[in-house]
Short mmCIF file of C-alpha atoms and ligand atoms in Angstrom, two decimals:
data_model
loop_
_atom_site.label_atom_id
_atom_site.label_comp_id
_atom_site.label_asym_id
_atom_site.label_seq_id
_atom_site.Cartn_x
_atom_site.Cartn_y
_atom_site.Cartn_z
CA UNK G 7 0.01 -0.01 0.00
CA UNK G 8 1.02 3.69 -0.36
CA UNK G 9 2.55 5.18 2.81
CA UNK G 10 4.47 8.17 4.09
CA UNK G 11 7.22 6.99 6.47
CA UNK G 12 10.41 7.72 8.31
CA UNK G 13 13.31 5.61 7.06
CA UNK G 14 16.08 7.34 9.02
CA UNK G 15 16.47 10.30 11.46
CA UNK G 16 17.69 13.76 10.66
CA UNK G 17 20.43 15.34 12.80
CA UNK G 18 19.44 18.56 14.48
CA UNK G 19 21.38 20.61 11.89
CA UNK G 20 19.86 18.71 8.91
CA UNK G 21 16.62 19.41 7.05
CA UNK G 22 14.12 17.55 9.16
CA UNK G 23 12.68 15.95 6.02
CA UNK G 24 15.95 14.05 5.26
CA UNK G 25 14.56 10.68 6.34
CA UNK G 26 11.02 11.08 4.93
CA UNK G 27 10.06 8.62 2.25
CA UNK G 28 6.83 8.36 0.16
CA UNK G 29 6.49 4.85 -1.19
CA UNK G 30 5.11 1.33 -0.77
CA UNK G 31 4.78 -0.51 2.59
CA UNK G 32 3.22 -3.91 3.25
CA UNK G 33 -0.47 -4.04 4.00
CA UNK G 34 -1.07 -4.38 7.78
CA UNK G 35 -2.62 -7.51 9.25
CA UNK G 36 -4.91 -6.86 12.24
CA UNK G 37 -4.27 -9.16 15.21
CA UNK G 38 -7.10 -10.42 17.42
CA UNK G 39 -9.04 -7.53 19.01
CA UNK G 40 -7.71 -5.07 16.38
CA UNK G 41 -9.46 -3.57 13.36
CA UNK G 42 -8.32 -2.24 10.01
CA UNK G 43 -9.38 1.27 9.10
CA UNK G 44 -9.29 2.42 5.43
CA UNK G 45 -7.91 5.92 5.65
CA UNK G 46 -9.80 8.74 3.83
CA UNK G 47 -8.06 11.70 5.55
CA UNK G 48 -5.21 12.11 7.96
CA UNK G 49 -3.73 15.23 9.56
CA UNK G 50 -0.19 16.33 10.21
CA UNK G 51 1.03 17.20 13.70
CA UNK G 52 4.30 18.72 14.94
CA UNK G 53 4.76 15.24 16.46
CA UNK G 54 5.50 13.95 12.90
CA UNK G 55 8.37 16.44 12.64
CA UNK G 56 9.72 15.41 16.04
CA UNK G 57 9.54 11.74 14.84
CA UNK G 58 11.70 12.61 11.78
CA UNK G 59 14.25 13.90 14.26
CA UNK G 60 14.08 10.69 16.31
CA UNK G 61 12.28 12.30 19.25
CA UNK G 62 9.84 9.76 20.78
CA UNK G 63 10.75 7.12 18.11
CA UNK G 64 13.38 4.46 18.42
CA UNK G 65 15.77 3.57 15.53
CA UNK G 66 14.75 -0.18 15.91
CA UNK G 67 11.19 0.82 15.03
CA UNK G 68 12.21 2.18 11.57
CA UNK G 69 10.82 2.14 8.97
CA UNK G 70 7.80 3.76 10.64
CA UNK G 71 4.68 5.04 8.89
CA UNK G 72 4.08 8.50 10.32
CA UNK G 73 0.79 10.10 11.32
CA UNK G 74 -1.29 9.96 14.54
CA UNK G 75 -4.65 11.15 13.21
CA UNK G 76 -7.07 9.65 10.79
CA UNK G 77 -10.73 9.34 9.81
CA UNK G 78 -12.06 6.65 7.42
CA UNK G 79 -14.08 3.44 7.15
CA UNK G 80 -13.94 0.55 9.61
CA UNK G 81 -14.26 -3.04 8.34
CA UNK G 82 -18.03 -2.82 8.35
CA UNK G 83 -18.07 0.36 6.30
CA UNK G 84 -18.88 2.65 9.21
CA UNK G 85 -17.37 6.14 9.18
CA UNK G 86 -15.03 6.44 12.11
CA UNK G 87 -12.43 8.68 13.79
CA UNK G 88 -9.34 6.89 15.05
CA UNK G 89 -8.19 7.43 18.66
CA UNK G 90 -4.43 7.69 18.55
CA UNK G 91 -3.55 6.68 22.12
CA UNK G 92 -2.89 2.91 22.27
CA UNK G 93 -2.87 1.62 25.81
CA UNK G 94 -2.05 -1.77 27.24
CA UNK G 95 -5.00 -4.19 26.81
CA UNK G 96 -5.10 -4.77 30.59
CA UNK G 97 -5.12 -1.04 31.45
CA UNK G 98 -8.31 0.34 32.91
CA UNK G 99 -9.19 3.98 33.57
CA UNK G 100 -7.60 7.08 32.00
CA UNK G 101 -5.33 5.67 29.28
CA UNK G 102 -3.16 8.84 29.24
CA UNK G 103 -1.81 7.65 32.68
CA UNK G 104 -0.84 4.16 31.36
CA UNK G 105 2.97 4.15 31.47
CA UNK G 106 2.94 1.63 28.61
CA UNK G 107 0.71 3.67 26.33
CA UNK G 108 2.00 4.93 22.95
CA UNK G 109 0.77 7.14 20.21
CA UNK G 110 0.26 5.71 16.73
CA UNK G 111 3.56 6.05 14.79
CA UNK G 112 5.68 5.49 17.89
CA UNK G 113 5.38 1.71 18.39
CA UNK G 114 2.55 0.90 16.05
CA UNK G 115 2.50 2.01 12.39
CA UNK G 116 0.86 5.36 11.83
CA UNK G 117 -1.98 6.77 9.70
CA UNK G 118 -0.28 8.26 6.65
CA UNK G 119 -1.19 5.23 4.55
CA UNK G 120 -4.05 3.53 2.76
CA UNK G 121 -4.79 1.43 5.89
CA UNK G 122 -4.00 1.59 9.60
CA UNK G 123 -4.70 -1.06 12.22
CA UNK G 124 -5.84 -0.06 15.76
CA UNK G 125 -7.35 -1.83 18.76
CA UNK G 126 -11.17 -2.13 18.26
CA UNK G 127 -11.85 0.25 21.12
CA UNK G 128 -9.80 2.90 19.35
CA UNK G 129 -12.44 3.92 16.90
CA UNK G 130 -15.16 6.53 17.59
CA UNK G 131 -18.17 6.99 15.27
CA UNK G 132 -17.82 10.04 12.95
CA UNK G 133 -20.97 12.08 12.81
CA UNK G 134 -22.45 12.61 9.27
CA UNK G 135 -22.28 16.36 9.87
CA UNK G 136 -18.51 16.34 9.80
CA UNK G 137 -16.30 15.70 6.73
CA UNK G 138 -13.44 13.18 6.82
CA UNK G 139 -11.01 16.08 6.53
CA UNK G 140 -12.53 17.85 9.55
CA UNK G 141 -12.72 14.58 11.59
CA UNK G 142 -9.08 13.79 10.80
CA UNK G 143 -8.00 16.94 12.66
CA UNK G 144 -9.44 15.86 15.99
CA UNK G 145 -7.50 12.89 17.49
CA UNK G 146 -4.24 14.72 18.48
CA UNK G 147 -4.31 18.56 18.29
CA UNK G 148 -8.01 19.04 19.04
CA UNK G 149 -8.15 16.34 21.69
CA UNK G 150 -5.12 17.77 23.38
CA UNK G 151 -6.69 21.24 23.39
CA UNK G 152 -9.97 19.85 24.80
CA UNK G 153 -8.25 18.11 27.69
CA UNK G 154 -6.01 21.13 28.36
CA UNK G 155 -8.98 23.51 28.71
CA UNK G 156 -11.71 21.47 30.29
CA UNK G 157 -10.04 18.55 32.14
CA UNK G 158 -6.53 19.66 33.24
CA UNK G 159 -7.36 23.41 33.20
CA UNK G 160 -10.81 22.85 34.70
CA UNK G 161 -11.96 26.03 32.98
CA UNK G 162 -15.55 27.12 32.96
CA UNK G 163 -17.67 29.67 31.15
CA UNK G 164 -16.71 33.20 32.16
CA UNK G 165 -13.04 32.46 32.88
CA UNK G 166 -10.28 34.27 31.00
CA UNK G 167 -7.62 32.24 29.15
CA UNK G 168 -4.46 33.17 27.25
CA UNK G 169 -3.45 31.03 24.24
CA UNK G 170 0.22 31.33 23.17
CA UNK G 171 1.40 30.95 19.54
CA UNK G 172 -2.08 31.40 17.98
CA UNK G 173 -1.20 29.86 14.55
CA UNK G 174 -0.44 26.28 15.64
CA UNK G 175 -2.72 23.23 15.30
CA UNK G 176 -3.21 22.93 19.00
CA UNK G 177 -3.46 26.67 19.47
CA UNK G 178 -6.21 27.17 16.82
CA UNK G 179 -8.13 24.36 18.55
CA UNK G 180 -7.68 26.02 21.88
CA UNK G 181 -9.04 29.33 20.63
CA UNK G 182 -12.05 27.82 18.92
CA UNK G 183 -12.90 25.43 21.79
CA UNK G 184 -12.37 28.07 24.54
CA UNK G 185 -14.76 30.39 22.68
CA UNK G 186 -17.27 27.61 22.23
CA UNK G 187 -17.02 26.97 26.02
CA UNK G 188 -17.88 30.56 26.91
CA UNK G 189 -14.45 31.69 27.97
CA UNK G 190 -12.91 35.15 27.38
CA UNK G 191 -10.02 34.34 24.97
CA UNK G 192 -6.77 36.30 24.63
CA UNK G 193 -4.19 35.02 22.10
CA UNK G 194 -0.64 35.88 21.03
CA UNK G 195 1.24 35.34 17.76
CA UNK G 196 4.49 36.59 16.29
CA UNK G 197 2.73 37.22 13.00
CA UNK G 198 0.25 40.00 12.28
CA UNK G 199 -1.67 37.97 9.71
CA UNK G 200 -2.08 35.10 12.17
CA UNK G 201 -3.26 37.51 14.85
CA UNK G 202 -6.03 38.78 12.44
CA UNK G 203 -7.04 35.14 11.74
CA UNK G 204 -7.14 34.39 15.49
CA UNK G 205 -9.61 37.25 15.90
CA UNK G 206 -11.80 35.70 13.12
CA UNK G 207 -11.56 32.34 14.78
CA UNK G 208 -13.02 33.62 18.06
CA UNK G 209 -10.28 35.31 20.12
CA UNK G 210 -11.61 38.41 21.88
CA UNK G 211 -8.23 40.16 21.82
CA UNK G 212 -4.89 39.39 20.17
CA UNK G 213 -1.36 40.57 21.04
CA UNK G 214 2.19 40.33 19.73
CA UNK G 215 4.12 37.50 21.39
CA UNK G 216 5.47 38.88 24.74
CA UNK G 217 3.30 42.03 24.73
CA UNK G 218 1.93 43.40 28.06
CA UNK G 219 -1.64 42.28 28.50
CA UNK G 220 -4.43 44.61 29.86
CA UNK G 221 -5.65 42.01 32.39
CA UNK G 222 -4.26 39.04 34.37
CA UNK G 223 -5.74 35.70 33.24
CA UNK G 224 -7.12 32.73 35.10
CA UNK G 225 -5.14 30.29 32.94
CA UNK G 226 -2.52 30.08 30.13
CA UNK G 227 -2.40 27.36 27.51
CA UNK G 228 1.24 26.69 26.60
CA UNK G 229 2.54 24.76 23.61
CA UNK G 230 5.46 26.99 22.61
CA UNK G 231 7.75 26.50 25.64
CA UNK G 232 10.95 28.48 26.00
CA UNK G 233 9.94 31.42 23.78
CA UNK G 234 6.81 32.25 25.78
CA UNK G 235 7.16 30.62 29.24
CA UNK G 236 8.19 33.77 31.15
CA UNK G 237 5.33 35.80 29.56
CA UNK G 238 2.89 33.06 30.42
CA UNK G 239 3.87 33.05 34.11
CA UNK G 240 3.69 36.86 34.24
CA UNK G 241 0.22 36.88 32.57
CA UNK G 242 -1.38 34.88 35.39
CA UNK G 243 -3.48 36.20 38.31
CA UNK G 244 -2.48 35.04 41.77
CA UNK G 245 -3.63 31.39 42.09
CA UNK G 246 -3.78 31.07 38.31
CA UNK G 247 -2.66 27.97 36.32
CA UNK G 248 -0.58 27.22 33.33
CA UNK G 249 -1.38 24.12 31.33
CA UNK G 250 1.51 22.88 29.20
CA UNK G 251 1.40 20.23 26.50
CA UNK G 252 4.33 21.15 24.28
CA UNK G 253 7.60 23.00 23.77
CA UNK G 254 7.81 23.79 20.07
CA UNK G 255 10.54 26.43 20.64
CA UNK G 256 12.46 24.17 23.05
CA UNK G 257 12.19 22.90 26.60
CA UNK G 258 15.12 24.69 28.23
CA UNK G 259 14.27 27.87 30.07
CA UNK G 260 16.48 30.88 30.74
CA UNK G 261 14.27 31.75 33.72
CA UNK G 262 11.62 29.35 35.09
CA UNK G 263 10.14 32.19 37.13
CA UNK G 264 10.16 30.00 40.25
CA UNK G 265 9.79 32.97 42.62
CA UNK G 266 6.59 34.07 40.98
CA UNK G 267 5.30 30.51 40.91
CA UNK G 268 5.50 30.12 44.70
CA UNK G 269 4.76 33.73 45.70
CA UNK G 270 1.68 33.97 43.55
CA UNK G 271 0.68 30.32 44.33
CA UNK G 272 0.52 29.40 40.68
CA UNK G 273 -0.11 25.87 39.37
CA UNK G 274 1.86 24.32 36.55
CA UNK G 275 -0.12 21.43 35.04
CA UNK G 276 1.06 18.98 32.38
CA UNK G 277 -1.37 17.66 29.78
CA UNK G 278 -0.94 14.89 27.21
CA UNK G 279 -3.43 13.84 24.56
CA UNK G 280 -6.75 12.66 25.96
CA UNK G 281 -8.95 9.64 26.53
CA UNK G 282 -11.30 7.82 24.17
CA UNK G 283 -14.17 9.26 26.26
CA UNK G 284 -12.80 12.78 25.85
CA UNK G 285 -12.45 12.23 22.08
CA UNK G 286 -16.12 11.17 21.95
CA UNK G 287 -17.02 14.25 24.04
CA UNK G 288 -15.15 16.46 21.66
CA UNK G 289 -16.83 14.95 18.58
CA UNK G 290 -20.18 15.54 20.27
CA UNK G 291 -19.30 19.20 21.09
CA UNK G 292 -18.40 19.89 17.47
CA UNK G 293 -21.47 18.08 16.23
CA UNK G 294 -23.81 20.01 18.42
CA UNK G 295 -22.16 23.47 18.19
CA UNK G 296 -21.12 23.44 14.51
CA UNK G 297 -17.60 24.47 15.49
CA UNK G 298 -15.15 22.99 13.00
CA UNK G 299 -11.33 22.57 12.90
CA UNK G 300 -9.44 25.30 11.14
CA UNK G 301 -7.82 23.71 8.04
CA UNK G 302 -4.80 25.46 6.61
CA UNK G 303 -4.65 23.28 3.53
CA UNK G 304 -5.77 19.92 2.11
CA UNK G 305 -3.24 17.99 0.02
CA UNK G 306 -3.35 14.58 -1.58
CA UNK G 307 -1.22 12.28 0.57
CA UNK G 308 1.12 11.85 -2.44
CA UNK G 309 2.03 15.54 -1.86
CA UNK G 310 2.64 15.09 1.86
CA UNK G 311 6.21 16.39 1.55
CA UNK G 312 4.92 19.92 0.88
CA UNK G 313 2.87 19.76 4.02
CA UNK G 314 5.81 18.72 6.11
CA UNK G 315 7.92 21.54 4.64
CA UNK G 316 5.26 24.13 5.43
CA UNK G 317 5.01 23.02 9.04
CA UNK G 318 8.83 22.94 9.41
CA UNK G 319 8.89 26.53 8.13
CA UNK G 320 6.09 27.54 10.62
CA UNK G 321 4.08 28.61 7.63
CA UNK G 322 0.64 27.34 8.92
CA UNK G 323 -2.53 28.56 10.43
CA UNK G 324 -4.50 25.50 11.58
CA UNK G 325 -4.21 21.98 10.42
CA UNK G 326 -2.64 20.40 7.33
CA UNK G 327 -4.73 17.51 6.05
CA UNK G 328 -3.73 14.72 3.60
CA UNK G 329 -6.44 12.83 1.70
CA UNK G 330 -6.54 9.43 -0.05
N1 NAP F 404 1.36 16.56 24.82
C1 NAP F 404 0.61 16.21 23.80
O1 NAP F 404 -0.23 15.33 23.89
C2 NAP F 404 0.68 17.06 22.54
C3 NAP F 404 -0.34 16.95 21.61
C4 NAP F 404 -0.23 17.76 20.47
C5 NAP F 404 0.80 18.63 20.33
N2 NAP F 404 1.82 18.66 21.26
C6 NAP F 404 3.00 19.60 21.14
O2 NAP F 404 2.47 20.91 21.07
C7 NAP F 404 3.25 21.75 20.24
C8 NAP F 404 2.42 22.37 19.16
O3 NAP F 404 1.96 21.41 18.29
P1 NAP F 404 1.21 21.76 16.93
O4 NAP F 404 0.97 20.48 16.16
O5 NAP F 404 0.08 22.69 17.22
O6 NAP F 404 2.44 22.54 16.17
P2 NAP F 404 2.39 23.70 15.07
O7 NAP F 404 1.08 23.55 14.35
O8 NAP F 404 3.65 23.54 14.33
O9 NAP F 404 2.35 25.05 15.96
C9 NAP F 404 3.42 25.66 16.58
C10 NAP F 404 3.10 27.10 16.93
O10 NAP F 404 3.97 27.48 17.91
C11 NAP F 404 4.33 28.86 17.77
N3 NAP F 404 5.77 29.06 17.90
C12 NAP F 404 6.76 28.26 17.37
N4 NAP F 404 7.95 28.76 17.62
C13 NAP F 404 7.75 29.86 18.30
C14 NAP F 404 8.57 30.86 18.82
N5 NAP F 404 9.92 30.76 18.72
N6 NAP F 404 8.07 31.90 19.47
C15 NAP F 404 6.71 32.02 19.64
N7 NAP F 404 5.90 31.08 19.08
C16 NAP F 404 6.37 30.07 18.45
C17 NAP F 404 3.88 29.33 16.46
O11 NAP F 404 2.87 30.28 16.65
P3 NAP F 404 2.86 31.74 15.92
O12 NAP F 404 3.52 31.55 14.64
O13 NAP F 404 1.42 32.09 15.83
O14 NAP F 404 3.57 32.72 16.84
C18 NAP F 404 3.31 28.08 15.80
O15 NAP F 404 2.15 28.30 15.07
C19 NAP F 404 4.31 20.76 19.65
O16 NAP F 404 5.56 20.94 20.40
C20 NAP F 404 3.78 19.39 19.83
O17 NAP F 404 4.74 18.38 19.98
C21 NAP F 404 1.79 17.89 22.37
#
């Protein structure tokens, strides 16, 4: 079958796309308890670029088909969304706490292919109101945003939230979902055009990255890391919380702002992906509100390299989707 896969890792100084191959891979065979999904659409995440650099992926696992997210048909012809978190079969409860969990494309082959196999419990029905392209945006970036806001962040209607790095896949989801949840939404971006798009998407106010804000916020949603951390801590009201799920600009901080953290009694909360139940809740929220993922561009999967290059250049607003 056709697949987009990592054949080797790029060094940090190399073009991250060095080990990316578009070509043929063997059809997968579903073991007992697993099902085969025929992929109609899949979306790109920063995770796929990390994988090409060998972050979160072991050399022994190569060649590895990339991609965490997909929507398509199950073996009975039902339209489904794939849940990307694969937990141990014996694990019960919140699967994001399973120490043996992995994301598709880390241990099990990913979604950028004609077919992907997943445990049977890892498919969620796709509502007819949603296209395959839209549904394919949900399993990683949108699920992460949903859990950050409503589970880990415990935010409720009327709270004020700051979203850093407005253009990203997770960040655009955060803005749209926060607005749908009745929050007051502030967002930052380095880019003027992305700030304008963030306003269209639902942000109440937008600011240049690092700019002084007119109010202190209840919570900050962080995916940028080093470049915005200090600003995030300074944006919080006493007792406020920062929810972090990524470090696109790097994890090492010049100043962790520890004094502010204890003196203002701030909470720093990690967040990773989400549960199957949260994915079903997210799908339901979108079905009932009409909120839809922001799609930067849709490309045939055979042109996936262009999508990877755009993400590596930071030239995106929303999600990049590949179709079959
Ligand atoms: N923990 C999890 O489960 C989980 C799930 C999904 C994603 N993630 C992580 O979350 C991060 C975002 O993922 P994504 O797929 O949304 O990536 P993305 O679409 O590539 O977005 C990255 C955004 O970060 C901002 N940014 C990058 N470098 C910056 C800098 N130096 N200064 C300020 N802003 C900067 C940019 O915003 P502007 O251009 O608007 O400034 C950019 O749009 C990644 O690190 C990813 O690995 C984690």
